[in-house]
PDB file of C-alpha atoms in Angstrom:
ATOM      1  CA  MET J  26       0.000   0.000   0.000  1.00 66.00           C
ATOM      2  CA  GLU J  27       1.369   3.400  -0.996  1.00 72.00           C
ATOM      3  CA  GLU J  28       1.527   6.268   1.439  1.00 77.00           C
ATOM      4  CA  ILE J  29       0.324   9.583   0.062  1.00 78.00           C
ATOM      5  CA  VAL J  30       2.805  12.392   0.584  1.00 77.00           C
ATOM      6  CA  GLN J  31       1.430  15.906   0.584  1.00 70.00           C
ATOM      7  CA  GLU J  32       3.825  18.573  -0.596  1.00 67.00           C
ATOM      8  CA  THR J  33       3.688  21.864   1.250  1.00 67.00           C
ATOM      9  CA  TRP J  34       6.452  23.817  -0.494  1.00 65.00           C
ATOM     10  CA  ASN J  35       3.957  25.528  -2.795  1.00 63.00           C
ATOM     11  CA  THR J  36       1.120  26.014  -0.338  1.00 62.00           C
ATOM     12  CA  PRO J  37       0.368  29.737  -0.116  1.00 59.00           C
ATOM     13  CA  ARG J  38       0.684  31.262   3.316  1.00 69.00           C
ATOM     14  CA  LYS J  39      -1.753  33.750   4.704  1.00 73.00           C
ATOM     15  CA  PRO J  40      -0.169  37.200   4.357  1.00 85.00           C
ATOM     16  CA  ILE J  41       1.031  38.871   7.526  1.00 89.00           C
ATOM     17  CA  PRO J  42      -0.833  42.136   8.136  1.00 92.00           C
ATOM     18  CA  VAL J  43       1.471  45.127   8.259  1.00 93.00           C
ATOM     19  CA  PHE J  44       1.331  46.753  11.679  1.00 95.00           C
ATOM     20  CA  LYS J  45       4.585  48.632  12.103  1.00 96.00           C
ATOM     21  CA  VAL J  46       4.317  51.377  14.713  1.00 96.00           C
ATOM     22  CA  ASP J  47       7.089  53.133  16.566  1.00 97.00           C
ATOM     23  CA  PRO J  48       7.045  51.713  20.129  1.00 97.00           C
ATOM     24  CA  VAL J  49       7.268  55.225  21.572  1.00 97.00           C
ATOM     25  CA  LEU J  50       4.054  56.121  19.737  1.00 97.00           C
ATOM     26  CA  VAL J  51       2.353  53.119  21.375  1.00 96.00           C
ATOM     27  CA  LEU J  52       3.271  54.637  24.743  1.00 94.00           C
ATOM     28  CA  ILE J  53       2.221  58.165  23.769  1.00 96.00           C
ATOM     29  CA  PHE J  54      -1.089  57.108  22.192  1.00 96.00           C
ATOM     30  CA  GLY J  55      -1.788  54.882  25.187  1.00 92.00           C
ATOM     31  CA  PHE J  56      -1.367  57.779  27.601  1.00 93.00           C
ATOM     32  CA  LEU J  57      -3.190  60.344  25.450  1.00 95.00           C
ATOM     33  CA  THR J  58      -6.237  58.105  25.038  1.00 94.00           C
ATOM     34  CA  CYS J  59      -6.190  56.843  28.649  1.00 90.00           C
ATOM     35  CA  GLY J  60      -5.555  53.316  27.399  1.00 88.00           C
ATOM     36  CA  LEU J  61      -8.237  53.199  24.691  1.00 92.00           C
ATOM     37  CA  TYR J  62      -5.573  52.956  21.991  1.00 95.00           C
ATOM     38  CA  LEU J  63      -4.438  49.695  23.570  1.00 93.00           C
ATOM     39  CA  ILE J  64      -7.759  48.069  22.649  1.00 94.00           C
ATOM     40  CA  TYR J  65      -7.080  48.815  18.976  1.00 96.00           C
ATOM     41  CA  TRP J  66      -3.430  47.824  19.430  1.00 96.00           C
ATOM     42  CA  ASN J  67      -4.410  44.482  21.010  1.00 96.00           C
ATOM     43  CA  ILE J  68      -6.695  43.652  18.059  1.00 96.00           C
ATOM     44  CA  LYS J  69      -4.012  44.430  15.479  1.00 97.00           C
ATOM     45  CA  VAL J  70      -1.309  42.525  17.376  1.00 97.00           C
ATOM     46  CA  ALA J  71      -3.609  39.504  17.692  1.00 96.00           C
ATOM     47  CA  GLU J  72      -4.090  39.575  13.905  1.00 96.00           C
ATOM     48  CA  VAL J  73      -0.318  39.638  13.384  1.00 96.00           C
ATOM     49  CA  PHE J  74       0.324  36.809  15.857  1.00 96.00           C
ATOM     50  CA  ASN J  75      -2.411  34.664  14.324  1.00 95.00           C
ATOM     51  CA  ALA J  76      -1.079  35.205  10.799  1.00 94.00           C
ATOM     52  CA  VAL J  77       2.544  34.555  11.760  1.00 94.00           C
ATOM     53  CA  SER J  78       1.657  31.415  13.734  1.00 92.00           C
ATOM     54  CA  GLU J  79      -0.840  30.235  11.096  1.00 91.00           C
ATOM     55  CA  ARG J  80      -3.252  29.390  13.932  1.00 93.00           C
ATOM     56  CA  GLU J  81      -5.294  31.298  16.472  1.00 94.00           C
ATOM     57  CA  VAL J  82      -2.916  32.331  19.229  1.00 94.00           C
ATOM     58  CA  ILE J  83      -5.052  35.166  20.615  1.00 95.00           C
ATOM     59  CA  SER J  84      -8.752  35.372  19.778  1.00 94.00           C
ATOM     60  CA  GLN J  85     -10.458  38.648  18.950  1.00 93.00           C
ATOM     61  CA  PRO J  86     -12.622  38.645  22.125  1.00 93.00           C
ATOM     62  CA  ILE J  87      -9.511  38.177  24.279  1.00 94.00           C
ATOM     63  CA  ALA J  88      -7.816  41.034  22.429  1.00 94.00           C
ATOM     64  CA  ILE J  89     -10.801  43.351  22.927  1.00 93.00           C
ATOM     65  CA  PHE J  90     -11.390  42.539  26.599  1.00 93.00           C
ATOM     66  CA  ALA J  91      -7.661  42.760  27.343  1.00 91.00           C
ATOM     67  CA  GLY J  92      -7.854  46.508  26.775  1.00 84.00           C
ATOM     68  CA  CYS J  93     -10.704  46.844  29.282  1.00 85.00           C
ATOM     69  CA  CYS J  94     -10.057  44.308  32.027  1.00 84.00           C
ATOM     70  CA  TYR J  95      -6.770  43.796  33.852  1.00 81.00           C
ATOM     71  CA  PRO J  96      -6.989  40.028  34.473  1.00 85.00           C
ATOM     72  CA  VAL J  97      -7.606  39.501  30.768  1.00 89.00           C
ATOM     73  CA  ASN J  98      -4.805  41.963  29.985  1.00 91.00           C
ATOM     74  CA  ILE J  99      -2.365  39.808  31.936  1.00 93.00           C
ATOM     75  CA  TYR J 100      -3.564  36.739  30.025  1.00 95.00           C
ATOM     76  CA  PHE J 101      -3.099  38.591  26.722  1.00 96.00           C
ATOM     77  CA  PHE J 102       0.554  39.350  27.489  1.00 96.00           C
ATOM     78  CA  TYR J 103       1.066  35.798  28.763  1.00 95.00           C
ATOM     79  CA  LEU J 104      -0.162  34.407  25.444  1.00 95.00           C
ATOM     80  CA  ALA J 105       1.913  36.969  23.548  1.00 96.00           C
ATOM     81  CA  GLY J 106       5.103  35.964  25.352  1.00 95.00           C
ATOM     82  CA  ARG J 107       4.474  32.223  25.392  1.00 95.00           C
ATOM     83  CA  ASP J 108       2.884  31.573  21.976  1.00 94.00           C
ATOM     84  CA  GLY J 109       3.030  34.686  19.792  1.00 95.00           C
ATOM     85  CA  LEU J 110       6.533  36.068  20.082  1.00 95.00           C
ATOM     86  CA  PRO J 111       8.457  32.794  19.550  1.00 95.00           C
ATOM     87  CA  ASP J 112       6.850  32.472  16.123  1.00 94.00           C
ATOM     88  CA  VAL J 113       7.652  36.124  15.391  1.00 94.00           C
ATOM     89  CA  TYR J 114      11.291  35.509  16.328  1.00 94.00           C
ATOM     90  CA  SER J 115      11.568  32.456  14.107  1.00 93.00           C
ATOM     91  CA  ARG J 116       9.852  34.186  11.161  1.00 91.00           C
ATOM     92  CA  SER J 117      12.016  37.320  11.458  1.00 90.00           C
ATOM     93  CA  GLY J 118      15.245  35.417  12.084  1.00 90.00           C
ATOM     94  CA  SER J 119      15.785  37.049  15.484  1.00 89.00           C
ATOM     95  CA  ALA J 120      17.342  35.317  18.464  1.00 90.00           C
ATOM     96  CA  GLN J 121      14.824  33.391  20.562  1.00 91.00           C
ATOM     97  CA  LYS J 122      14.161  34.793  24.024  1.00 92.00           C
ATOM     98  CA  ASP J 123      11.486  34.202  26.624  1.00 92.00           C
ATOM     99  CA  ASP J 124       9.947  37.419  27.925  1.00 92.00           C
ATOM    100  CA  THR J 125       6.793  35.787  29.278  1.00 93.00           C
ATOM    101  CA  VAL J 126       7.421  36.616  32.958  1.00 95.00           C
ATOM    102  CA  LEU J 127       8.569  40.138  32.138  1.00 95.00           C
ATOM    103  CA  LEU J 128       5.458  40.748  30.024  1.00 95.00           C
ATOM    104  CA  LEU J 129       3.232  39.331  32.795  1.00 93.00           C
ATOM    105  CA  ILE J 130       4.661  41.705  35.396  1.00 94.00           C
ATOM    106  CA  LEU J 131       4.676  44.717  33.096  1.00 93.00           C
ATOM    107  CA  GLY J 132       1.199  43.819  31.828  1.00 91.00           C
ATOM    108  CA  LEU J 133      -0.072  43.998  35.394  1.00 91.00           C
ATOM    109  CA  PHE J 134       1.573  47.266  36.436  1.00 92.00           C
ATOM    110  CA  PHE J 135       2.612  49.049  33.210  1.00 92.00           C
ATOM    111  CA  PRO J 136       0.683  47.623  30.234  1.00 92.00           C
ATOM    112  CA  MET J 137       1.849  50.384  27.903  1.00 92.00           C
ATOM    113  CA  ILE J 138       5.497  49.463  28.535  1.00 95.00           C
ATOM    114  CA  ALA J 139       4.704  45.783  27.846  1.00 95.00           C
ATOM    115  CA  ALA J 140       2.997  46.870  24.619  1.00 96.00           C
ATOM    116  CA  MET J 141       6.136  48.800  23.636  1.00 96.00           C
ATOM    117  CA  ILE J 142       8.279  45.680  24.079  1.00 96.00           C
ATOM    118  CA  VAL J 143       5.907  43.528  22.032  1.00 97.00           C
ATOM    119  CA  GLN J 144       5.627  46.176  19.304  1.00 97.00           C
ATOM    120  CA  ASN J 145       9.407  46.442  19.076  1.00 96.00           C
ATOM    121  CA  ASP J 146       9.640  42.687  18.476  1.00 96.00           C
ATOM    122  CA  ILE J 147       6.810  42.741  15.926  1.00 96.00           C
ATOM    123  CA  ASN J 148       8.510  45.544  14.007  1.00 96.00           C
ATOM    124  CA  LYS J 149      11.407  43.149  13.302  1.00 94.00           C
ATOM    125  CA  LEU J 150       9.078  41.274  10.931  1.00 93.00           C
ATOM    126  CA  TYR J 151       9.030  44.225   8.546  1.00 91.00           C
ATOM    127  CA  ASN J 152      12.757  45.003   8.310  1.00 83.00           C
TER     128      ASN J 152
END
């Protein structure tokens, strides 16, 4: 009996949405809008992570509620550090690092700083 081999070299990948923002602007917009910008930012980052990983890493409801509710915000940054960023590093050719604990702590006390760190790593995709 023959085994069927499926070739994947020519399978089209879902395009990665372009979301390149200066990390300092993430901080400034976050402060100027009293955190409302982070809701939009969470949605766009979730789209990037999902496209890079080719699976759902962070769902849209999690991304939306993360901008409004601190326990969900911590979970968002946990997922970003554990599941989203490693795929970003491998796709961009950057050195692998684990910032999960750092993002958890910053996500609890300074979510705009955690967003800056994540945005800086995402920007490496577009260089």
